[in-house]
Short mmCIF file of C-alpha atoms and ligand atoms in Angstrom, two decimals:
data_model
loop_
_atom_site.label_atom_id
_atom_site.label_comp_id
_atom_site.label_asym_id
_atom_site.label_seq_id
_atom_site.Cartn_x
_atom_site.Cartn_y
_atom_site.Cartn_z
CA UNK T 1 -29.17 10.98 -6.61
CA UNK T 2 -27.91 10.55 -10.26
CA UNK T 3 -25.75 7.76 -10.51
CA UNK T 4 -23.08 9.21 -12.95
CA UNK T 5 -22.46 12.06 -9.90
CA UNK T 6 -20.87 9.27 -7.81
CA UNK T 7 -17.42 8.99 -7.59
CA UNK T 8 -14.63 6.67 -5.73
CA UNK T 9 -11.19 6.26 -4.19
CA UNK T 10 -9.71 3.11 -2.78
CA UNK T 11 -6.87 3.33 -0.61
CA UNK T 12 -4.47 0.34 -0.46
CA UNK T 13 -2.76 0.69 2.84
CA UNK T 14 -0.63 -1.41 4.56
CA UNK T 15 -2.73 -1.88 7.94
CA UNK T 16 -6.17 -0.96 5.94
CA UNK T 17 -7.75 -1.16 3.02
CA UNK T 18 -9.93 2.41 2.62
CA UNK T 19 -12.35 2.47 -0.36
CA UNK T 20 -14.57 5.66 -0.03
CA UNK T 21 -17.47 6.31 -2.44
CA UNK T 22 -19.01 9.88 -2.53
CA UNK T 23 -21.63 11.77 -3.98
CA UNK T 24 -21.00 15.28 -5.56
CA UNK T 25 -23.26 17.84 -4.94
CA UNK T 26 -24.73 20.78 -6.55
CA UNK T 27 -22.99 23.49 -3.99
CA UNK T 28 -19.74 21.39 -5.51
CA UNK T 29 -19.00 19.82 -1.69
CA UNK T 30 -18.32 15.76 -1.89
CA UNK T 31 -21.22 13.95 0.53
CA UNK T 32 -19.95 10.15 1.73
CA UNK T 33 -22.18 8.11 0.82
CA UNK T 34 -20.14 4.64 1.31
CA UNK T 35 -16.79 3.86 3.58
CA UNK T 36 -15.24 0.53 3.37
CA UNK T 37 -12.30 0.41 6.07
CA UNK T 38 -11.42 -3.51 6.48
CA UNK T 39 -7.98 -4.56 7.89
CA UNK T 40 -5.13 -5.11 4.89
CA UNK T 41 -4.06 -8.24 4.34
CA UNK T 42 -0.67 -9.56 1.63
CA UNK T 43 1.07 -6.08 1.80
CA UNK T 44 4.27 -4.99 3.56
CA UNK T 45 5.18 -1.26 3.18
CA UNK T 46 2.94 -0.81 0.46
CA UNK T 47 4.22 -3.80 -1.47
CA UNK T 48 2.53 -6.87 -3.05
CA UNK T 49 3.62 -9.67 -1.01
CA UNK T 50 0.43 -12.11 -0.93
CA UNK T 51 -1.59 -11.36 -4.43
CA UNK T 52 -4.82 -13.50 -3.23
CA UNK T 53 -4.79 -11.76 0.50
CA UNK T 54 -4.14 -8.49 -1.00
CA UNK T 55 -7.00 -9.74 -3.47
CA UNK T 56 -9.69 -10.75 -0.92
CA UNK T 57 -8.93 -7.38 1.37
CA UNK T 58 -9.91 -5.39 -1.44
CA UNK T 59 -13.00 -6.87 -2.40
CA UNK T 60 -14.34 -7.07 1.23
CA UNK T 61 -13.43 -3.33 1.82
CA UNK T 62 -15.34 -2.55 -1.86
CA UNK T 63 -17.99 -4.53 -0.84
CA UNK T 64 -18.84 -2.64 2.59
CA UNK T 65 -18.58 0.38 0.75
CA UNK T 66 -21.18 -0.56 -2.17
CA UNK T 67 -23.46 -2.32 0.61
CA UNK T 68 -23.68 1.48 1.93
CA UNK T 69 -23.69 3.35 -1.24
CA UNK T 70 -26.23 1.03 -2.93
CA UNK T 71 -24.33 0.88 -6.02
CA UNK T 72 -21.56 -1.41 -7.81
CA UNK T 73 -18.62 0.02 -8.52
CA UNK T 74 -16.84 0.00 -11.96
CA UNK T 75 -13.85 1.96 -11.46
CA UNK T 76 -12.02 4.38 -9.14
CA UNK T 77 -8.86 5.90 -8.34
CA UNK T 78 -5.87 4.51 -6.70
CA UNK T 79 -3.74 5.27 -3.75
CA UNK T 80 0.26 4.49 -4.51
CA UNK T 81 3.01 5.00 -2.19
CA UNK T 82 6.04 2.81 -0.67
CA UNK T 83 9.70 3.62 0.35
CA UNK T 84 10.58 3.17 -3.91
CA UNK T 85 9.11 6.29 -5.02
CA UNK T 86 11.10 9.31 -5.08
CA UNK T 87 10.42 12.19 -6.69
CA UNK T 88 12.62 15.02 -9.02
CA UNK T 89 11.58 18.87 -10.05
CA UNK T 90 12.53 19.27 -13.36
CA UNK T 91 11.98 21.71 -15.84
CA UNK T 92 11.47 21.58 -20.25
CA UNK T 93 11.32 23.67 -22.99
CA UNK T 94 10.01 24.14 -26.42
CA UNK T 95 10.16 27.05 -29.29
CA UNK T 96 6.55 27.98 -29.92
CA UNK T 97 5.31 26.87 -32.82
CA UNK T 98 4.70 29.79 -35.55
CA UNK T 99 1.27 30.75 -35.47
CA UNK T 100 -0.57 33.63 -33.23
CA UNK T 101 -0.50 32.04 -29.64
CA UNK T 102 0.70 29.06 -27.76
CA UNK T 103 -1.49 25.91 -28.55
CA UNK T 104 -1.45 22.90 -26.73
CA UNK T 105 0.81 20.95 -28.79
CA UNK T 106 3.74 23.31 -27.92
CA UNK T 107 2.39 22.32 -23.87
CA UNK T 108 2.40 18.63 -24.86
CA UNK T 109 6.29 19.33 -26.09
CA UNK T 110 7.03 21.05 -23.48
CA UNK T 111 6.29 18.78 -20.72
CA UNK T 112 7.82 15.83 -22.79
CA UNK T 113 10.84 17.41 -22.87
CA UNK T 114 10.54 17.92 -19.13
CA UNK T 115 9.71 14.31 -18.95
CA UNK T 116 12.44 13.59 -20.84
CA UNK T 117 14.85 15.08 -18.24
CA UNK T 118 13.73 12.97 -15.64
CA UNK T 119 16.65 10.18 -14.01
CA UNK T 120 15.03 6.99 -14.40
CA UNK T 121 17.09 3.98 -14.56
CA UNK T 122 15.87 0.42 -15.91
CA UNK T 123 12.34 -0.49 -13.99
CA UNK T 124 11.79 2.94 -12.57
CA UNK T 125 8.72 5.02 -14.32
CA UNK T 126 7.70 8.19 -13.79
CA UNK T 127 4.65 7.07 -11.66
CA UNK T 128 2.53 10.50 -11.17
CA UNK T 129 3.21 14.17 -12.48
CA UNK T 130 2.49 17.43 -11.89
CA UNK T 131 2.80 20.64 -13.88
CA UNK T 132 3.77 23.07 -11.36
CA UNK T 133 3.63 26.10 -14.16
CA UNK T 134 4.67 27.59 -17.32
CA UNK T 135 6.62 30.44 -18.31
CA UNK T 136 6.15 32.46 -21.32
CA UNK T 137 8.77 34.17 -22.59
CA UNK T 138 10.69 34.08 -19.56
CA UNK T 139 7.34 35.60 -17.35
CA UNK T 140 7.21 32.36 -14.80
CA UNK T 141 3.75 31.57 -12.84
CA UNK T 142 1.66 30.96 -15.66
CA UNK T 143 -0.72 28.19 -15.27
CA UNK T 144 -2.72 27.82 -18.37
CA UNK T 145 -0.22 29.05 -21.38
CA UNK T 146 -2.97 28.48 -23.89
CA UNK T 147 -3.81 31.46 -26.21
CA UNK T 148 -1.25 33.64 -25.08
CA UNK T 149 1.55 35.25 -27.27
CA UNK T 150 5.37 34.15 -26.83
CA UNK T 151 8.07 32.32 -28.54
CA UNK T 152 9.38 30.09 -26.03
CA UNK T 153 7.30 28.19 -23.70
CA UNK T 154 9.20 26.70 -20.64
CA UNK T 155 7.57 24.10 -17.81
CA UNK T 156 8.12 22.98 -14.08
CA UNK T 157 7.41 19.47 -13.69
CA UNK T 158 6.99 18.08 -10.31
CA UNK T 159 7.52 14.06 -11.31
CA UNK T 160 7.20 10.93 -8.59
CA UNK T 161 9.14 8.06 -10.43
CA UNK T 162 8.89 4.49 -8.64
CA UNK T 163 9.69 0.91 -9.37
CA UNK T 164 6.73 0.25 -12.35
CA UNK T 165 5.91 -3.59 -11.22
CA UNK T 166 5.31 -2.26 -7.87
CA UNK T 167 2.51 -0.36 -8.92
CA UNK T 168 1.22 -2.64 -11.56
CA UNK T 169 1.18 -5.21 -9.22
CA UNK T 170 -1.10 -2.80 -6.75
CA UNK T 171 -3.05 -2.16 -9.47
CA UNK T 172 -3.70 -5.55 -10.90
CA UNK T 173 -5.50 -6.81 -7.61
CA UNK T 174 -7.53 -3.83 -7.33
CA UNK T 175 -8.80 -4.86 -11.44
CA UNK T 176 -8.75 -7.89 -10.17
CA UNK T 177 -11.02 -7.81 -6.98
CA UNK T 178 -13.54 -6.21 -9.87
CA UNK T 179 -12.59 -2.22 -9.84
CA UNK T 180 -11.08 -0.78 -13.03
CA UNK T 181 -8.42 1.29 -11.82
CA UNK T 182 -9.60 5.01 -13.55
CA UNK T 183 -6.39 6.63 -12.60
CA UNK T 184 -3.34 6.54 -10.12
CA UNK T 185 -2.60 9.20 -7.30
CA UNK T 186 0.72 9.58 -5.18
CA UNK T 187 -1.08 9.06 -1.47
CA UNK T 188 0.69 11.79 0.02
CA UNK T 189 -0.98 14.19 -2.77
CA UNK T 190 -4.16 13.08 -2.14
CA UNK T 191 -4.38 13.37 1.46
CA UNK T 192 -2.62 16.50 1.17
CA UNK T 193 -5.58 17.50 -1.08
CA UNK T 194 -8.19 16.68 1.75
CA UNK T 195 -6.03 17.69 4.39
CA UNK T 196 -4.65 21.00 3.48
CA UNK T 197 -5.95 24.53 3.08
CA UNK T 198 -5.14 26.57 -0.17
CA UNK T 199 -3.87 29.16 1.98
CA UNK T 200 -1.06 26.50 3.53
CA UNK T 201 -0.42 25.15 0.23
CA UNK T 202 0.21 28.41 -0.79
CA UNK T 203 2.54 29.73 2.12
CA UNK T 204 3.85 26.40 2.02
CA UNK T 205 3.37 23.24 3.97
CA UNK T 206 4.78 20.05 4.89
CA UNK T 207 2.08 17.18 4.93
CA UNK T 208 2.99 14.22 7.08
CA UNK T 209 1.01 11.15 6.69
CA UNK T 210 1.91 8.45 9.35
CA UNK T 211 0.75 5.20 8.22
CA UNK T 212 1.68 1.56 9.66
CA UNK T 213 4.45 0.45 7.21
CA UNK T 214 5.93 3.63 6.04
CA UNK T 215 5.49 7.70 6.40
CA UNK T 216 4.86 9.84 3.29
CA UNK T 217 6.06 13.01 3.01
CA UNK T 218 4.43 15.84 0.92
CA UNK T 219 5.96 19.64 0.88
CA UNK T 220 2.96 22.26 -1.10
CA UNK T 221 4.70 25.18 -1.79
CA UNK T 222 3.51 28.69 -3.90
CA UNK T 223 0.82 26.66 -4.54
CA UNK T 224 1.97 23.43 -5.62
CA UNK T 225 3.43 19.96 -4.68
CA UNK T 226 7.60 20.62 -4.51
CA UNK T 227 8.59 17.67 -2.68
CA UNK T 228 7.72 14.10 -1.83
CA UNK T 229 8.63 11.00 -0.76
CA UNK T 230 8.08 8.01 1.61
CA UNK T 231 10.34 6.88 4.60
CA UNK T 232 10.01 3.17 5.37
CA UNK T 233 9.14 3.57 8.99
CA UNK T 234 5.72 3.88 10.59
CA UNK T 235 2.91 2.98 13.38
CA UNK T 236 3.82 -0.91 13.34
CA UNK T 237 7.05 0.30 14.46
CA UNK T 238 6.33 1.70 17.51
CA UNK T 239 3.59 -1.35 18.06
CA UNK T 240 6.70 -3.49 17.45
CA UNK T 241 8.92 -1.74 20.13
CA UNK T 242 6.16 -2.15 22.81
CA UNK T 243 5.86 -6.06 21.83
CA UNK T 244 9.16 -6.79 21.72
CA UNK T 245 10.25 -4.80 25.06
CA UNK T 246 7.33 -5.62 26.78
CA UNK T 247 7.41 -9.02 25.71
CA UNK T 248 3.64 -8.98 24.36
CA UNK T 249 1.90 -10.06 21.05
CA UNK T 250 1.86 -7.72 18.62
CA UNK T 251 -2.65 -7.31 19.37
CA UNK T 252 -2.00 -7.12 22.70
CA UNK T 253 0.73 -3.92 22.31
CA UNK T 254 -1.63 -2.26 19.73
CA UNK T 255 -4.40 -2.21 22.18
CA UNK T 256 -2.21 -0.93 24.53
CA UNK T 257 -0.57 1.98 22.23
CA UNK T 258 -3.87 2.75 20.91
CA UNK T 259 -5.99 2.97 24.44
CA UNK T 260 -3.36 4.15 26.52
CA UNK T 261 -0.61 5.26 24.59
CA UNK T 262 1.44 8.56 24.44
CA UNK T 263 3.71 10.12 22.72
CA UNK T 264 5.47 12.47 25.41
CA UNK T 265 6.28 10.77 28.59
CA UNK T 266 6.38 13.54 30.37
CA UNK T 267 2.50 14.20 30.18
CA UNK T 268 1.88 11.12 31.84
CA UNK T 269 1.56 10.40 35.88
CA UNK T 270 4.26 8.41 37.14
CA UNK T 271 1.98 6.58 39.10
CA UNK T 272 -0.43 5.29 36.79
CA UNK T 273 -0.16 1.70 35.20
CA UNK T 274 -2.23 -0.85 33.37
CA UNK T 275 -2.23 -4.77 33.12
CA UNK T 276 -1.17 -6.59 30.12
CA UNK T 277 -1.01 -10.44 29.25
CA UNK T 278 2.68 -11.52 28.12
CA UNK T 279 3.12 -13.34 24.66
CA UNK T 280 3.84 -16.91 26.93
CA UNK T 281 0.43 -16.76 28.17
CA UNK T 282 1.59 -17.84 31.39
CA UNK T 283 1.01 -14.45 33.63
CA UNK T 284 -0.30 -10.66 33.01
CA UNK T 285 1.44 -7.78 34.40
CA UNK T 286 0.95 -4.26 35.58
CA UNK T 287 3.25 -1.76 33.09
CA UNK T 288 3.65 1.74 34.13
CA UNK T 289 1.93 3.88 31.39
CA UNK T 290 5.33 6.19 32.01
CA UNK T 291 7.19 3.19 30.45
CA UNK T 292 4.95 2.58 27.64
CA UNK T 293 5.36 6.41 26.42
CA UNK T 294 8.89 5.99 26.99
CA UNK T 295 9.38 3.25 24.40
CA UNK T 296 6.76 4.90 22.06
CA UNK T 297 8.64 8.20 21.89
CA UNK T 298 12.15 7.86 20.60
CA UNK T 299 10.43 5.61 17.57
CA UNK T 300 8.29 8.45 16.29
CA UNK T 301 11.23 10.54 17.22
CA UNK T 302 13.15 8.74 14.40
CA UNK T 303 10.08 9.10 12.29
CA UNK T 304 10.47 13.12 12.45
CA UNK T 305 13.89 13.14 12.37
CA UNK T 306 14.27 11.17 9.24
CA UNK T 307 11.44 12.93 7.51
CA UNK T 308 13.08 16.17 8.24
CA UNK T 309 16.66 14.98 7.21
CA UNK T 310 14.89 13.82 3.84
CA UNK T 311 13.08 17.55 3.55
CA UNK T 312 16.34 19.76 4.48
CA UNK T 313 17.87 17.20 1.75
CA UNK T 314 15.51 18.32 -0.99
CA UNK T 315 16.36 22.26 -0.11
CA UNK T 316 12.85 23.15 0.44
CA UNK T 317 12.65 22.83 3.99
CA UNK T 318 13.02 26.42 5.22
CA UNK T 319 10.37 27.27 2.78
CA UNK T 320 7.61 25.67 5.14
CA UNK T 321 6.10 28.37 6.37
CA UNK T 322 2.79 27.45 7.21
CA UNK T 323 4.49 24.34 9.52
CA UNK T 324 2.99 21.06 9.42
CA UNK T 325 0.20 19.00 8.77
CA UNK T 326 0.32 15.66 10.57
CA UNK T 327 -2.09 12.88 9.05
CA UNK T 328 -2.89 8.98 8.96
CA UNK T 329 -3.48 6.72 11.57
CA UNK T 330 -0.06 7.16 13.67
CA UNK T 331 -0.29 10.43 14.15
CA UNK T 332 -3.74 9.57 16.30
CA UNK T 333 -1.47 9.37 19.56
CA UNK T 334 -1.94 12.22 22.25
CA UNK T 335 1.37 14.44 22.24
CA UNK T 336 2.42 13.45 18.64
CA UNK T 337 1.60 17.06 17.47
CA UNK T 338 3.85 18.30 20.18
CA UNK T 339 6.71 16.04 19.44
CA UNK T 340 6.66 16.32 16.22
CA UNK T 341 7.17 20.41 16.89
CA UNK T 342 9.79 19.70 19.03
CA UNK T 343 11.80 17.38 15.84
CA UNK T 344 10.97 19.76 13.14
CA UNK T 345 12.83 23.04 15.03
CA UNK T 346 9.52 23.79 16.55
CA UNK T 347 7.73 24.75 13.38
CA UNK T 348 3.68 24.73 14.20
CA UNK T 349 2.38 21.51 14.10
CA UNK T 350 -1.33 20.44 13.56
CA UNK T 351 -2.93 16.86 13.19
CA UNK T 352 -5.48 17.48 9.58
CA UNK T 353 -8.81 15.72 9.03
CA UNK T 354 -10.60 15.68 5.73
CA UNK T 355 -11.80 19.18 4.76
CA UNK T 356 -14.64 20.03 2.26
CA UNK T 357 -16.64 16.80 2.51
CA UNK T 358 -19.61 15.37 4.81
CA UNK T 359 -20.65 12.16 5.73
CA UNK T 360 -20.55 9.91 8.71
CA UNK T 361 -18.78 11.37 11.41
CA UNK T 362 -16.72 9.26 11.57
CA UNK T 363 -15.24 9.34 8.38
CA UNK T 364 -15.14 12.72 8.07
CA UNK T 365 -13.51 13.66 10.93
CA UNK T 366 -11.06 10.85 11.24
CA UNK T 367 -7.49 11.29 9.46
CA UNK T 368 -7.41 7.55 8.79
CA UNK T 369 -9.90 7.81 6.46
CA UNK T 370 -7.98 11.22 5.01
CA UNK T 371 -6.12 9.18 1.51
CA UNK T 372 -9.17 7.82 0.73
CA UNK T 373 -11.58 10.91 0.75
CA UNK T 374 -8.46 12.73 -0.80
CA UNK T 375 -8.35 10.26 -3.99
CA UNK T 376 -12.51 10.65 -4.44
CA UNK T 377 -12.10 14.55 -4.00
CA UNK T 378 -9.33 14.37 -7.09
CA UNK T 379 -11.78 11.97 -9.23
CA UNK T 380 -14.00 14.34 -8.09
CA UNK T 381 -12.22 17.23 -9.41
CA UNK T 382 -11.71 15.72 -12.81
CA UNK T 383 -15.16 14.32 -13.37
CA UNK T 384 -14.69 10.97 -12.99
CA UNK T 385 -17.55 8.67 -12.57
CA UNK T 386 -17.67 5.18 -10.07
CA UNK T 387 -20.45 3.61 -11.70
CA UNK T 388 -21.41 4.25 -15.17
CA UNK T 389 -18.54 3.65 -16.78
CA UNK T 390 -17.96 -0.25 -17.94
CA UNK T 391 -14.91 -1.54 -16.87
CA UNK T 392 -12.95 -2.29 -19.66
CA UNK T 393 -10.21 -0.87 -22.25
CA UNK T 394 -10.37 2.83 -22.54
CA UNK T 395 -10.81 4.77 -25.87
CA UNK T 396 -8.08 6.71 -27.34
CA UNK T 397 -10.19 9.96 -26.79
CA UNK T 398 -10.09 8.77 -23.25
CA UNK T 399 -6.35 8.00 -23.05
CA UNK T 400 -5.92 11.88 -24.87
CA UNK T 401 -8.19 13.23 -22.57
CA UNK T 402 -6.95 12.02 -19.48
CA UNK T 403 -3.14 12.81 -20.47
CA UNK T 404 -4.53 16.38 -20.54
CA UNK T 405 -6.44 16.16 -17.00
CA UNK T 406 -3.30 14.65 -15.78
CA UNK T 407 -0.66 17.54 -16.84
CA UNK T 408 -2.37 20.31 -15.82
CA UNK T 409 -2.01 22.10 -12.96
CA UNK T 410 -3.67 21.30 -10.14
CA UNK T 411 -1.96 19.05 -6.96
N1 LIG P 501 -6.13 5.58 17.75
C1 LIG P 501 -4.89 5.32 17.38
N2 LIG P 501 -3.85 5.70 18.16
C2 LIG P 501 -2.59 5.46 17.79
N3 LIG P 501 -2.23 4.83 16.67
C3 LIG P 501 -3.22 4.42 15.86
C4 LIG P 501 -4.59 4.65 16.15
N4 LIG P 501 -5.34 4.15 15.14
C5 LIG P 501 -4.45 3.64 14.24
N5 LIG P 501 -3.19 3.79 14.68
C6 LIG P 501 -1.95 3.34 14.03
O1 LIG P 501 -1.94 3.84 12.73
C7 LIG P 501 -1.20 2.96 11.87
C8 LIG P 501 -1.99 2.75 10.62
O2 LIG P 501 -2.23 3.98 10.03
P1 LIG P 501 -2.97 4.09 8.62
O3 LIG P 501 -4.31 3.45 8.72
O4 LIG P 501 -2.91 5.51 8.20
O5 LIG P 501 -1.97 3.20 7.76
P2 LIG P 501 -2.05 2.57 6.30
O6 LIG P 501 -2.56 3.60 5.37
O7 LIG P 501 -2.78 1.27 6.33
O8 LIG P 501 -0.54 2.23 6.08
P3 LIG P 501 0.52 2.75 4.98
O9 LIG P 501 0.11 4.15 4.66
O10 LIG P 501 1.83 2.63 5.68
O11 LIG P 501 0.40 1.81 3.84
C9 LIG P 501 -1.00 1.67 12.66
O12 LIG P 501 0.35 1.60 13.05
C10 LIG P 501 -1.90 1.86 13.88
O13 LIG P 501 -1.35 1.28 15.02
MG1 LIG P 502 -1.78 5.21 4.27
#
């Protein structure tokens, strides 16, 4: 296998750490050839809050990956998300400069200008952007602009704006557990890109990625990313509920949600139950599975309900055609697809896995492992490389090239 066809995503999540490294091959499908899952350690919600944990974490979850793969890794691209980011459609515009057709500097002005009409108050950045088209002319849907006639070039921008330390400081201790960091993704955009047909994206979907700290939110519509955002509730939540009403540790409720958990109490016999040792250590007691899917459902009720009041606040809800995708590790439970149905005004509901790779079964199948896979399928898709590359500063023909990669269309 040719080293310089590798390529890598590393997934900082708040329960796991995800660092995937994959092979491209010739019929242009992504093989897995290493999967680093360890638990996360100094993050809450997607935030920095132990630098040396968070540190450690991502060097043992590197490491298992390279141990697979056989190789070191130099760089690869990053997974950002949190309950900061939030994200604005805007739109720019530029004469076209005299000449015979548009050239790329009247793109690069155009999409400034767009970026210049982005809201962003003192320590917010616009944190990852994508051109959702060009018009030329007034003639909208126009994806590359380049060599055509017209005199006035106009752009969509989709733009995710966050709070910048928050990212640096997710990005610092992936450079610093030894990875260069070759570029930053939104997570919800690249899970939605492993998750999500073209012909969804195009009728228009809502991606729902249920992590442990917090729930991203993706909406793909005509094609391309409209909406996003991430609501600070997620798995730990419900594994909270269960501890605290049960009166449990926190391990002992997560075993319990994951082995016999559901998310619709009415699926479940009334007469089955299941013992469980109580935080005091002093006794274990039976608890009616009925109960347990009693306290677990209202939680990811809240979950769907505040995602959907966040999509019908961004106007693009009705537009979902398609329904929903459902990803990350709390959507895993039994029922969620239904419930979530029943939230979201009983638009189809389906739970994605990663699409258009191979691998261990595991990992390909599994939507846990969905962010990752998704951030090695974009490196993929822009011919990045996970080994050859030193880690170091890059060149300015690398910082041009990459602005280029990174404002075309594609999410
Ligand atoms: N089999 C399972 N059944 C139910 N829930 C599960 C299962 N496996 C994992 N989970 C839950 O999924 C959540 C973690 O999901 P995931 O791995 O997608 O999160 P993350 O990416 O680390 O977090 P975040 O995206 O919030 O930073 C935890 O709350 C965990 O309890
Ligand atoms: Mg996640």
């Amino acid at each position: 296998m040719a080293r310089d066809a590798l390529v890598a995503g590393i997934d900082v999540g708040t329960t796991k750490i995800c660092t995937i490294i994959a092979a491209q091959q010739t019929d242009g499908r992504l093989e897995i050839v290493g999967v680093g899952l360890t638990p996360s350690a100094g993050l809450k919600r997607g935030v920095i809050v132990d630098r040396e944990d968070a540190i450690a974490a991502i060097r043992s979850s590197v490491e298992l990956a390279q141990g697979q793969a056989g190789v070191e890794l130099t760089s690869a691209w990053v997974g950002v998300t949190g309950a900061h980011i939030s994200s604005v459609n805007v739109t720019g515009r530029t004469n076209v400069a005299p000449g015979p057709a548009v050239c790329e500097e009247d793109l690069a002005r155009a999409v400034q200008s767009a970026r210049d009409a982005v809201p962003l108050p003192q320590d917010r950045e616009i944190i990852h952007e994508v051109v959702r088209g060009f018009a030329v002319d007034g003639e909208t849907g126009i994806s590359r602009p380049v060599g055509m006639s017209g005199r006035r070039l106009d752009v969509e921008l989709h733009a995710v704006t966050g709070t910048a330390s928050i990212v640096e400081n997710v990005e610092r201790c992936v450079a610093d557990a030894g990875v260069a960091v070759a570029r930053r993704a939104l997570e919800p955009i690249a899970t939605g890109t492993a998750v999500i047909t073209d012909a969804e994206r195009d009728l228009g979907v809502i991606l729902i990625d249920v992590g442990g700290g917090t729930s991203d939110v993706a909406v793909f519509l005509g094609g391309s990313i409209a909406h996003t955002s991430a609501i600070p509730v997620g798995g730990n939540h419900v594994t909270r509920d269960l501890a605290r009403l049960l009166r449990v540790s926190f391990d002992e409720a997560e075993k319990l949600k994951c082995r016999y958990g559901r998310a619709l109490p009415e699926s479940v016999n009334r007469d089955e139950s299941v013992q469980v040792q109580l935080a005091d250590g002093s006794e274990s007691e039976h608890v009616p599975l009925h109960l347990v899917a009693e306290i677990i459902e209202p939680r990811l009720e809240e979950i769907f309900s505040l995602v959907r009041g966040n999509i019908v606040r961004s106007g693009v809800y009705e537009q979902a055609s398609a329904g929903v995708v459902l990803s990350g590790g709390g959507s895993q439970l039994p029922d969620t697809a239904g419930l979530a149905s029943r939230v979201l005004d009983g638009l189809p509901v389906r739970v994605g896995s990663p699409r258009g790779v191979y691998g261990p079964i595991e990992a390909a199948s599994n939507p846990i492992y969905a962010t990752g896979i998704g951030l090695a399928i974009l490196a993929a898709r822009e011919g990045a490389t996970a080994v050859d590359r030193p880690a170091g500063r890059p060149t300015v023909l690398d910082r041009i090239r990459d602005w280029w990669e990174r404002v075309l269309p594609r999410a």
